[in-house]
Short mmCIF file of C-alpha atoms and ligand atoms in Angstrom, two decimals:
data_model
loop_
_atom_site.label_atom_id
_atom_site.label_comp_id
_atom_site.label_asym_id
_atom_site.label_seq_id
_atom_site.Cartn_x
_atom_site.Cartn_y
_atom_site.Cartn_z
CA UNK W 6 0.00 0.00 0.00
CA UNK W 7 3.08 2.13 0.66
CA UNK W 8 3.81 1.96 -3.29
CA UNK W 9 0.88 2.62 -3.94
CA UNK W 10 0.44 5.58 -6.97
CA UNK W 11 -1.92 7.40 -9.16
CA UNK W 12 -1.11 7.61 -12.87
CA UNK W 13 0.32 10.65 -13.50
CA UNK W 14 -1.33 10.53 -17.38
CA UNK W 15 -4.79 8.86 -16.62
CA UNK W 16 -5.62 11.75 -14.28
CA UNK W 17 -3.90 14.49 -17.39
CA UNK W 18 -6.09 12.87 -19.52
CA UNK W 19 -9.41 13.12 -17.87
CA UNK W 20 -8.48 16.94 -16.77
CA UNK W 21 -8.30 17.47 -20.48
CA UNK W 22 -11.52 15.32 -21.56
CA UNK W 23 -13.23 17.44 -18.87
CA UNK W 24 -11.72 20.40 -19.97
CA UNK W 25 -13.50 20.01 -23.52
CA UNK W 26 -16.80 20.63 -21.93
CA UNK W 27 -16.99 24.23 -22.50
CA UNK W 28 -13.59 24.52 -23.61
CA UNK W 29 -12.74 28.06 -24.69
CA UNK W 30 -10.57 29.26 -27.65
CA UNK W 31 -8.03 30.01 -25.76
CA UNK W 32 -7.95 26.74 -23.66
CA UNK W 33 -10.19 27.74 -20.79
CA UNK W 34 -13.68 26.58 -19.64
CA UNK W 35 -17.11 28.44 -19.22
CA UNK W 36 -19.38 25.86 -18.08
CA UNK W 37 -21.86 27.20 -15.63
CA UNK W 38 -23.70 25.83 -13.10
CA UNK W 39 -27.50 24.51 -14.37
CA UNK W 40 -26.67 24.34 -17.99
CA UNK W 41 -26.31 21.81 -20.73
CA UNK W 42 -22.41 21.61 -20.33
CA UNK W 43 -22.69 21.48 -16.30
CA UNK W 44 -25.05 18.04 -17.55
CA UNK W 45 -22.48 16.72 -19.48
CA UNK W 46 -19.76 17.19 -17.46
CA UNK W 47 -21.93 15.46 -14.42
CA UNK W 48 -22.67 12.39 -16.90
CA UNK W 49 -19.38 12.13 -17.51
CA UNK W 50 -18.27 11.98 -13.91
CA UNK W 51 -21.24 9.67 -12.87
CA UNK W 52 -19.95 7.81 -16.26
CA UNK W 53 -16.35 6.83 -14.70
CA UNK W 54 -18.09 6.17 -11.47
CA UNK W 55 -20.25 3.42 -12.29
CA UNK W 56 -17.54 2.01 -14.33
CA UNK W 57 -15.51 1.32 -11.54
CA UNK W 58 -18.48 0.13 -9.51
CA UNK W 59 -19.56 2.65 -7.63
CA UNK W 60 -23.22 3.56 -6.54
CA UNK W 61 -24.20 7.08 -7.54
CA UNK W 62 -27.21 9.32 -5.38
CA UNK W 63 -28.06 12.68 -6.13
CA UNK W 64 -29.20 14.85 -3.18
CA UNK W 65 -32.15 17.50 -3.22
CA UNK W 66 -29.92 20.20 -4.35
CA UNK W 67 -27.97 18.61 -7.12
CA UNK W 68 -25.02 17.46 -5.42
CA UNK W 69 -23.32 14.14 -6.38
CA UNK W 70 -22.55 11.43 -4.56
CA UNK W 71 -20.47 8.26 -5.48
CA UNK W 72 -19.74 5.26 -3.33
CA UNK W 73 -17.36 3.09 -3.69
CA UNK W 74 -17.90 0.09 -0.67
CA UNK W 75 -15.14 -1.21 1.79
CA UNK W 76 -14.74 -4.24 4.08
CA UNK W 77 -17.24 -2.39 6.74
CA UNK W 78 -19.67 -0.17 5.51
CA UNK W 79 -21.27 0.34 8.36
CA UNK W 80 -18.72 2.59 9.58
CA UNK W 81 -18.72 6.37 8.19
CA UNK W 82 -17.03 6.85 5.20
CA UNK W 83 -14.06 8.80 3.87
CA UNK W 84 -15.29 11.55 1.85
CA UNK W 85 -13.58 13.81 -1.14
CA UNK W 86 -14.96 16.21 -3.72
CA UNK W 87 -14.92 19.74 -5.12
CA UNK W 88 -17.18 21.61 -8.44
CA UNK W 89 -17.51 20.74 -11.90
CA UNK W 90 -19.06 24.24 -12.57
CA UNK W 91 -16.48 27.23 -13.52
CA UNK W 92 -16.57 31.26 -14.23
CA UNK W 93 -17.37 32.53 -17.62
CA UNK W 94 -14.01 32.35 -18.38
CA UNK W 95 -12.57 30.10 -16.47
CA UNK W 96 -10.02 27.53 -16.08
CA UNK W 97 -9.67 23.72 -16.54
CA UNK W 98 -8.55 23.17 -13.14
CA UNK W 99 -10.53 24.95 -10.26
CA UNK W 100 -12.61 22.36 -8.03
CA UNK W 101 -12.19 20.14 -11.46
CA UNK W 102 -8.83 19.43 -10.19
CA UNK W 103 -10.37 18.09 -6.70
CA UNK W 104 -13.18 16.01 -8.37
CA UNK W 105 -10.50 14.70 -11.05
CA UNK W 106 -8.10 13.99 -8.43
CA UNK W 107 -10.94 11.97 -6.45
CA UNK W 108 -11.69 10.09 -9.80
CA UNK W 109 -8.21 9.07 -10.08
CA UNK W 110 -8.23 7.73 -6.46
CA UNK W 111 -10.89 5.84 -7.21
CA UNK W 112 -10.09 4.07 -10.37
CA UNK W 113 -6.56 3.79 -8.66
CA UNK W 114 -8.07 1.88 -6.03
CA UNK W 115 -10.33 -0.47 -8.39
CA UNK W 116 -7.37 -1.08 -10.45
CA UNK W 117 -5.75 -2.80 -7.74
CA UNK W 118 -8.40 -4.38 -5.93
CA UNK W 119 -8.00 -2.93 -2.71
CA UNK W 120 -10.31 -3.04 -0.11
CA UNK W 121 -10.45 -0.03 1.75
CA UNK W 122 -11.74 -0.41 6.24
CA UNK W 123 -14.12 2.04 5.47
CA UNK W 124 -16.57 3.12 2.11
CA UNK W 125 -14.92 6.12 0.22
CA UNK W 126 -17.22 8.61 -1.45
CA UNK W 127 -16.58 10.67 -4.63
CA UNK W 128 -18.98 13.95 -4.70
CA UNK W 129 -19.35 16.86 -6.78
CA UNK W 130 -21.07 19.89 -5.35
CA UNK W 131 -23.29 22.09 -7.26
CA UNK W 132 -22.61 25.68 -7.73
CA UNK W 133 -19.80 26.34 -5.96
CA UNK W 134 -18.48 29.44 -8.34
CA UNK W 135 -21.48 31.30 -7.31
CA UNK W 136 -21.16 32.65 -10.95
CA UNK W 137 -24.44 32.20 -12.33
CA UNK W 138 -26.84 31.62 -9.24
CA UNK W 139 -25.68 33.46 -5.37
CA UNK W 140 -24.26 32.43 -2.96
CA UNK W 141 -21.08 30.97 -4.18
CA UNK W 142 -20.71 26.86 -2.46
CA UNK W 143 -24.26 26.88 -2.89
CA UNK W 144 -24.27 23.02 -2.66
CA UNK W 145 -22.45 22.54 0.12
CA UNK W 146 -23.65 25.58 1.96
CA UNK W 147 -27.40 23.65 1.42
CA UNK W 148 -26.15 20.53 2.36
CA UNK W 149 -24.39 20.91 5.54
CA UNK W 150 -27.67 22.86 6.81
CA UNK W 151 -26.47 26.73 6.75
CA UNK W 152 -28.85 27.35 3.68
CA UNK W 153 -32.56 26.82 3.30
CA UNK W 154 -33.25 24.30 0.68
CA UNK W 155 -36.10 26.20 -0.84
CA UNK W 156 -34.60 29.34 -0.96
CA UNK W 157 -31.89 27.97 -2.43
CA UNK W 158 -33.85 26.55 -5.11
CA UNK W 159 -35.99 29.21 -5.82
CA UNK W 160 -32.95 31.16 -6.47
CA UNK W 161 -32.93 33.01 -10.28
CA UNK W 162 -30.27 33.86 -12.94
CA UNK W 163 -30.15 37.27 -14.83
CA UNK W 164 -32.85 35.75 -17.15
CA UNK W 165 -35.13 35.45 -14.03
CA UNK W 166 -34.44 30.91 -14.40
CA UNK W 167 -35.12 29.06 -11.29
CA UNK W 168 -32.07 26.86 -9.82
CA UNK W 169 -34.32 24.20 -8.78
CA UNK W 170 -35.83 24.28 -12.82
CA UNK W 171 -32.21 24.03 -14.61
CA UNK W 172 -31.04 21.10 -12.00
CA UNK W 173 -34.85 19.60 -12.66
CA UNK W 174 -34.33 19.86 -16.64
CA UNK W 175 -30.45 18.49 -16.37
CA UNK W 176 -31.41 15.48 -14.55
CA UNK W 177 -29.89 16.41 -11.44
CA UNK W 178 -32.29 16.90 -8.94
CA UNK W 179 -32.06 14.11 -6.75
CA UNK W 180 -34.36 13.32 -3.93
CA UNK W 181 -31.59 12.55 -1.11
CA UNK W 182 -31.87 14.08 2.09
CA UNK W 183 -29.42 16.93 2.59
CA UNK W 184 -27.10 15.93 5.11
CA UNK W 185 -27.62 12.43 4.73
CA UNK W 186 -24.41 11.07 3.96
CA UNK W 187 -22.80 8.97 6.59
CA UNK W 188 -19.00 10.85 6.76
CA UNK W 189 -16.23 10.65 9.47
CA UNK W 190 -13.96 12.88 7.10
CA UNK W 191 -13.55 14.91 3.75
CA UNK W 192 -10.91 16.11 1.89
CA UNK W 193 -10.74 18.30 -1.18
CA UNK W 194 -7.32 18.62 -3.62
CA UNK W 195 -7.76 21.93 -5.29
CA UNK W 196 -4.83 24.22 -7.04
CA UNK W 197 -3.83 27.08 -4.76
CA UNK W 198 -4.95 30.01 -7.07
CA UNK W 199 -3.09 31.83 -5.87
CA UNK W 200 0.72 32.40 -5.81
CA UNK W 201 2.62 31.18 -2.88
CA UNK W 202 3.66 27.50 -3.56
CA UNK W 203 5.45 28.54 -6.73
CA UNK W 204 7.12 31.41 -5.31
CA UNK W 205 8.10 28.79 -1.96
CA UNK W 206 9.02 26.12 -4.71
CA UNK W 207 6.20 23.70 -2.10
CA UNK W 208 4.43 20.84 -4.21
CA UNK W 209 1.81 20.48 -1.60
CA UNK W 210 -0.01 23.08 0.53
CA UNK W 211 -1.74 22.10 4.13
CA UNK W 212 -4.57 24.22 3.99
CA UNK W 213 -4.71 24.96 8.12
CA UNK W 214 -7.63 27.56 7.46
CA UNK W 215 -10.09 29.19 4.93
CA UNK W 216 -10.70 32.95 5.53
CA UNK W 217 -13.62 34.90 6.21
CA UNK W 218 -15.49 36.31 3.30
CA UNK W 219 -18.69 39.03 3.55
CA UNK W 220 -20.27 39.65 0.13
CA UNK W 221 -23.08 42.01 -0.63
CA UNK W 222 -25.73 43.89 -3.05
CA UNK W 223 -25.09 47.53 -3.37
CA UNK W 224 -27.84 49.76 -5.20
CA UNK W 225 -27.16 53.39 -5.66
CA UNK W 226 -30.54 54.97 -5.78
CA UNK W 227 -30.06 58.66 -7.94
CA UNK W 228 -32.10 60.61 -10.20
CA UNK W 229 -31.91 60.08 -14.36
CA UNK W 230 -31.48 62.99 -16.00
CA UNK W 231 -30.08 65.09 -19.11
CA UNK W 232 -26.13 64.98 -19.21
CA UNK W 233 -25.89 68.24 -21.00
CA UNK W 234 -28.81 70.37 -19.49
CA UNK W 235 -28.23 69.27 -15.28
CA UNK W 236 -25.61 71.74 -13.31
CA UNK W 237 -23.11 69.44 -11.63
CA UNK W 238 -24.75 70.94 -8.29
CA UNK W 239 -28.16 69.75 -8.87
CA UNK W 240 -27.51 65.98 -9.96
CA UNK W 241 -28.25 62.74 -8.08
CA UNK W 242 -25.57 60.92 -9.81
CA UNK W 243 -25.92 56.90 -9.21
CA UNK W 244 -22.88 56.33 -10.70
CA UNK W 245 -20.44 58.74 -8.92
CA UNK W 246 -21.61 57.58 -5.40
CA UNK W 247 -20.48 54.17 -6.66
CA UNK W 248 -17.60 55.17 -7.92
CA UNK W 249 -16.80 56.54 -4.80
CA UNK W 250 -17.53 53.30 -2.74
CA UNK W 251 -16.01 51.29 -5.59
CA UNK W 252 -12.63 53.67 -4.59
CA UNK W 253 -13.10 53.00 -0.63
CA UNK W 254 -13.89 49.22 -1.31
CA UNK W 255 -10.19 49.64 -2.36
CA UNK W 256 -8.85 51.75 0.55
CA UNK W 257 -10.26 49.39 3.53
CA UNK W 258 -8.84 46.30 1.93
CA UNK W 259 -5.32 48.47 2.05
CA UNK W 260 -5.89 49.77 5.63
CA UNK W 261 -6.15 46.26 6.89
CA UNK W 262 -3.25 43.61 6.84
CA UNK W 263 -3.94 40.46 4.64
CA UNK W 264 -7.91 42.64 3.76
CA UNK W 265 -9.35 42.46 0.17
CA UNK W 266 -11.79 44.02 -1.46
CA UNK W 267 -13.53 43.54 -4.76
CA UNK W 268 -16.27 44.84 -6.94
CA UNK W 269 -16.51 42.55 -10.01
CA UNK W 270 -20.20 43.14 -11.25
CA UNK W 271 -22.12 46.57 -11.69
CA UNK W 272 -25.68 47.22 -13.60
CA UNK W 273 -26.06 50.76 -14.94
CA UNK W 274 -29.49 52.23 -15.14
CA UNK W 275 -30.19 53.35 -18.16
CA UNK W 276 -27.04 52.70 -19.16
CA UNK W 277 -27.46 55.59 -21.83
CA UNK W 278 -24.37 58.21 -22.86
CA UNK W 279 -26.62 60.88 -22.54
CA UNK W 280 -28.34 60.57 -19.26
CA UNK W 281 -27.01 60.79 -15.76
CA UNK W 282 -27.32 57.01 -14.09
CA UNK W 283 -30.15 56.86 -11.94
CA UNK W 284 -29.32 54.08 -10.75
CA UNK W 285 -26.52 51.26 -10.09
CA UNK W 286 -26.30 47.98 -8.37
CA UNK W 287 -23.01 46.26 -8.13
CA UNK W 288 -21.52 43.45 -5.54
CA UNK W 289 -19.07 44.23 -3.48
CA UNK W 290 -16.85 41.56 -1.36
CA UNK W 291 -14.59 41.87 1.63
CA UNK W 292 -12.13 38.87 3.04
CA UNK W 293 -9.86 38.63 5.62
CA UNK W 294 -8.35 35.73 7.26
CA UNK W 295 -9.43 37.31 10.88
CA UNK W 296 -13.02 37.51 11.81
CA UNK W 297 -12.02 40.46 13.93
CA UNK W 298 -10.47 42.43 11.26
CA UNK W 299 -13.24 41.55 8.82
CA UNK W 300 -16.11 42.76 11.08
CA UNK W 301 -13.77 46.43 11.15
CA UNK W 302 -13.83 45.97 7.72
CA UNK W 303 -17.60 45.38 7.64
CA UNK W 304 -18.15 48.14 9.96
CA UNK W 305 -15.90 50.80 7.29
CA UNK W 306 -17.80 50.20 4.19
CA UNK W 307 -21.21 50.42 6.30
CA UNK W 308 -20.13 53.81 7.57
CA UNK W 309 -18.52 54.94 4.27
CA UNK W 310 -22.42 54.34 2.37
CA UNK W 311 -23.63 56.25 4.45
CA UNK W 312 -21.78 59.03 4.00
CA UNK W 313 -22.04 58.68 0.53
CA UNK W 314 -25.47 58.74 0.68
CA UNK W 315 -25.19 62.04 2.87
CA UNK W 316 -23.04 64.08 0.84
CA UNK W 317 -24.58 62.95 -2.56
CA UNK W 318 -28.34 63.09 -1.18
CA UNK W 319 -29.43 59.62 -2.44
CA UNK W 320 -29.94 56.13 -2.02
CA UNK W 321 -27.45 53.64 -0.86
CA UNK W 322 -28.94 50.12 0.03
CA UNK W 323 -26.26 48.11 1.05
CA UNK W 324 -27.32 44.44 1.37
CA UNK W 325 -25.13 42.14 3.54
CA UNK W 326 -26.50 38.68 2.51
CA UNK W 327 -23.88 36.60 2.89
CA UNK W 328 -21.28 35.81 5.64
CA UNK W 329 -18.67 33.19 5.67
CA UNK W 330 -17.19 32.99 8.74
CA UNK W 331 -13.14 31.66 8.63
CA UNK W 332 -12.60 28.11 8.81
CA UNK W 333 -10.13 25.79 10.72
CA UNK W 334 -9.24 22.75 9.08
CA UNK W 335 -9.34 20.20 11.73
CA UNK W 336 -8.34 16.73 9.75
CA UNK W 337 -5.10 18.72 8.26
CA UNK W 338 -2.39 16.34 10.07
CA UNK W 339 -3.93 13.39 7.80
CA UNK W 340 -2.86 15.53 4.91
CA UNK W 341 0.78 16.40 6.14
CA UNK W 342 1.19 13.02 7.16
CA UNK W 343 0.22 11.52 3.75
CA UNK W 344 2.37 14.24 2.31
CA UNK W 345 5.43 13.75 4.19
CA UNK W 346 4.98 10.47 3.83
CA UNK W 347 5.48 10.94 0.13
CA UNK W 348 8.21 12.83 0.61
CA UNK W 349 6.82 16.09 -0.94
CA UNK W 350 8.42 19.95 -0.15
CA UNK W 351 4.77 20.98 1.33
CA UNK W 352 3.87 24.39 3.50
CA UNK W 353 1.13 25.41 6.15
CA UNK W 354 -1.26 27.80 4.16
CA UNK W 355 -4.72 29.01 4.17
CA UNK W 356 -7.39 29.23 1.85
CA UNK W 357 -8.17 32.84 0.16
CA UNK W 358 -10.73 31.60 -1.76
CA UNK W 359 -14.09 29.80 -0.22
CA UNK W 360 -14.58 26.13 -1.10
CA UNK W 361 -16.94 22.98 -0.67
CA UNK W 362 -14.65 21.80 2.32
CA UNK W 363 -15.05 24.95 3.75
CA UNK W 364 -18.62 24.02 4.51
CA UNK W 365 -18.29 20.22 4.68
CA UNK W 366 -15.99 21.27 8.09
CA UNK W 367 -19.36 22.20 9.69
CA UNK W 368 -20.05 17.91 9.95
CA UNK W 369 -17.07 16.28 9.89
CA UNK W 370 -13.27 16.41 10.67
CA UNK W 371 -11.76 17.90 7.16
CA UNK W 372 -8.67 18.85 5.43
CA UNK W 373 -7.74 21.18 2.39
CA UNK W 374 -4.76 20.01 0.11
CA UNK W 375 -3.03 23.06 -2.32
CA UNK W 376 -1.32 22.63 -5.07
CA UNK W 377 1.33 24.98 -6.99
CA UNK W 378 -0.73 26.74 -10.36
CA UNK W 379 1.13 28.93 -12.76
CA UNK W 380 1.75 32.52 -11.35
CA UNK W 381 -1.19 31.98 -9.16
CA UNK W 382 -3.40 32.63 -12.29
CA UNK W 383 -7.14 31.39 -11.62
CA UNK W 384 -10.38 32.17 -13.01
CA UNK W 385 -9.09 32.83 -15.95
CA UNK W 386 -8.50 30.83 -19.23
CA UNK W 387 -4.76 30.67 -18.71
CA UNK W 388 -4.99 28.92 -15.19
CA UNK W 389 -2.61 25.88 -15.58
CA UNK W 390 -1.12 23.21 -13.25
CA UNK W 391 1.40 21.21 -14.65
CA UNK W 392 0.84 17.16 -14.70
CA UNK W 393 3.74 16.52 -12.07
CA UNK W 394 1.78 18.98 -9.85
CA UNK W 395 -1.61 17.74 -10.41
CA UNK W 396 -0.24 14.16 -9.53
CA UNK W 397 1.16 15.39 -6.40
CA UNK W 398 -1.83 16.43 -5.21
CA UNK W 399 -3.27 13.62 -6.45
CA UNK W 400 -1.03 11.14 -4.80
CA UNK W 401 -1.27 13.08 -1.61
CA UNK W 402 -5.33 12.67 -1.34
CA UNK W 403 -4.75 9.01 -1.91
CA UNK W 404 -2.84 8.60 0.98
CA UNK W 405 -4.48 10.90 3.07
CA UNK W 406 -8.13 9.21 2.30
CA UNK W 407 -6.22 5.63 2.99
CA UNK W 408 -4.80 6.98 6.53
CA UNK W 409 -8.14 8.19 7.37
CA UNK W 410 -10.32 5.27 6.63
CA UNK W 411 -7.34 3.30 8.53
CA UNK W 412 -7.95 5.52 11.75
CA UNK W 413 -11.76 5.82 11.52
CA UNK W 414 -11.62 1.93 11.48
CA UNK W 415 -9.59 1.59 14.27
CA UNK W 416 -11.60 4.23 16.44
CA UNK W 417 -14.75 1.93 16.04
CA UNK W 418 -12.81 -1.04 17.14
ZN1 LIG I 15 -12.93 26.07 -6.79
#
């Protein structure tokens, strides 16, 4: 079992099949969450399954679930996944990686016949990009209880499409009871994304934590009118309040050490050269590794709107719908043994972005494993792990997942 490796090209090669689901022209992915290509790409997944024996269950919000049995199956399983889904122009890699790798593990496993103490289970989570339907981990976030099922499913696109209608009319809207699966741990391989391993030269990074992310709705609420005939003194002006928290979104996230701060959508109202914007609604997202710091943070940008909305004399609705609090990683020892094990360069790190695991940790002992992407480049179309990395990380949730269903075995001795 020591010996005991992935191959390297077998998991390449299914990265790349995957890949072609959605591939872009310039070698990225945009397959969303709900559509055709998120179908295929879930067919394909349940495809490789089945062929190495596993039973597949869909829960009520779409998530995937693949089990492959072990010599007790009463005992709770060891658990791995990630997303399938990506950004509009996105990469072959993020969360892909994770299910890929778990793929690998399995057909690794059936390839050699080995019987594992515990079952192992292969999932992929819906909507986890958060792209086309909000929250981002949507999936996960519904599964492990901290979303309402419903709500969740009555959520819309931009074209005003339910959630719960796309994952109806895809074939992936299982009947499973949220929750249900019977877990002692989960682990998720996904590429860093951002750039520390490669500038550390580390193969493998040992996630200890996932930091704290608060994302809202902002709407700027002005008054529409002429461009040419309105004095500067007596316009509303949507779009120069936003501007203006769109600025300070910028200045908190400098203020505080390790703070970020994003806008990456914005609606104009009317949109129109010749007309002052009435009104604007863009998202706005704050992270920081401390939940102290983040709360500050919070506190700034609440102030800062209404100030705006002071000194402009208009509207600012900001909407706080979402809070992820930071997350410690408590099963993270299984993946530094497995790695050192291995013999891999590998550093403590912690997760900038929000994953699956990050939710999973809610029900059961997890553990995050990193690996090195080029220049930290990530949804975009040139993200890129090479096939050494992506075997590393690979290899290293093999082990880990073998350790684990070792020890949950002998616990229930
Ligand atoms: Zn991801």
């Amino acid at each position: 079992m020591q010996d005991l490796r992935i191959n390297q090209q077998r998991l390449w090669d299914t990265l790349m099949e995957m890949g072609d689901i959605g591939g872009t022209e310039k070698g990225g992915c945009n397959r969303l969450a709900g559509t055709d290509l998120d179908k295929q790409s879930r067919d394909l997944f349940v495809s490789w399954c089945k062929a190495c024996g596993c039973e597949i269950e869909v829960d009520k919000i779409g998530n995937i679930f693949a089990r492959r049995a072990g010599i007790n199956n009463d005992l709770p399983a060891v658990g791995t996944g990630s997303h399938l889904d990506t950004q509009p122009t996105g990469g072959k890699f993020d969360g892909v990686f994770g299910v890929l790798s778990g793929v690998e593990v399995l057909r690794t496993l059936h390839e050699n016949n080995i019987q594992t103490p515990t079952a192992m289970e292969f999932s992929v989570w819906t909507n986890e990009e958060g792209s086309r339907f909000q929250p981002a981990m949507q999936g996960s976030g519904t599964y492990v209880g901290r979303f309402d099922l419903e709500t969740e499913l009555n959520k819309t696109d931009v074209d005003g499409i339910r959630l719960g209608d796309e994952l109806e009319r895809i074939g992936y809207l299982g009947d499973m009871e949220l929750g249900s699966r019977h877990m002692g741990a989960f682990f998720e391989a996904h590429i860093e994304q951002g750039p520390i391993l490669e500038d550390e030269e580390k193969a493998i990074g040992i996630v200890r934590l996932g930091q704290g992310i608060r994302w809202y709705n902002v709407e700027v609420v002005g008054r529409p009118s002429h461009s040419g005939t309105t004095p500067m003194h007596l316009r509303k002006d949507a779009m120069f309040a936003a501007s203006a928290i769109v600025t300070e979104m910028n200045a908190i996230a400098l203020r505080h050490e390790n703070g970020l701060g994003t806008v990456g959508f914005m609606q104009v109202w009317p949109n129109s050269r010749n007309t002052i914007p009435g009104n604007v609604k863009f998202s706005a997202d704050l992270r920081n590794p401390r939940p102290d710091v983040l709360l500050t943070m919070h506190e700034e940008l609440t102030a800062f709107c209404e100030k705006i909305a002071k000194e402009h004399d208009l509207e600012v609705n900001l909407d706080p719908f979402w809070y992820f609090a930071p997350v410690e990683f408590n099963a993270s020892d299984d993946v530094k043994a497995a790695t050192e094990k291995l013999g891999y360069s590998h550093m403590d790190i912690y997760a900038g972005a929000g994953h699956d695991a990050c939710y999973m940790a809610d029900l059961v002992p997890t553990g995050m494993i990193f690996t090195p992407c080029l220049k930290g480049i990530s949804h975009n179309e040139a993200e890129y792990s090479s096939p050494e990395e992506c075997a590393a990380g690979a290899n290293v949730l093999l082990h880990t997942m073998l350790e684990a269903s070792k020890r949950i075995a002998e616990q229930h001795k």
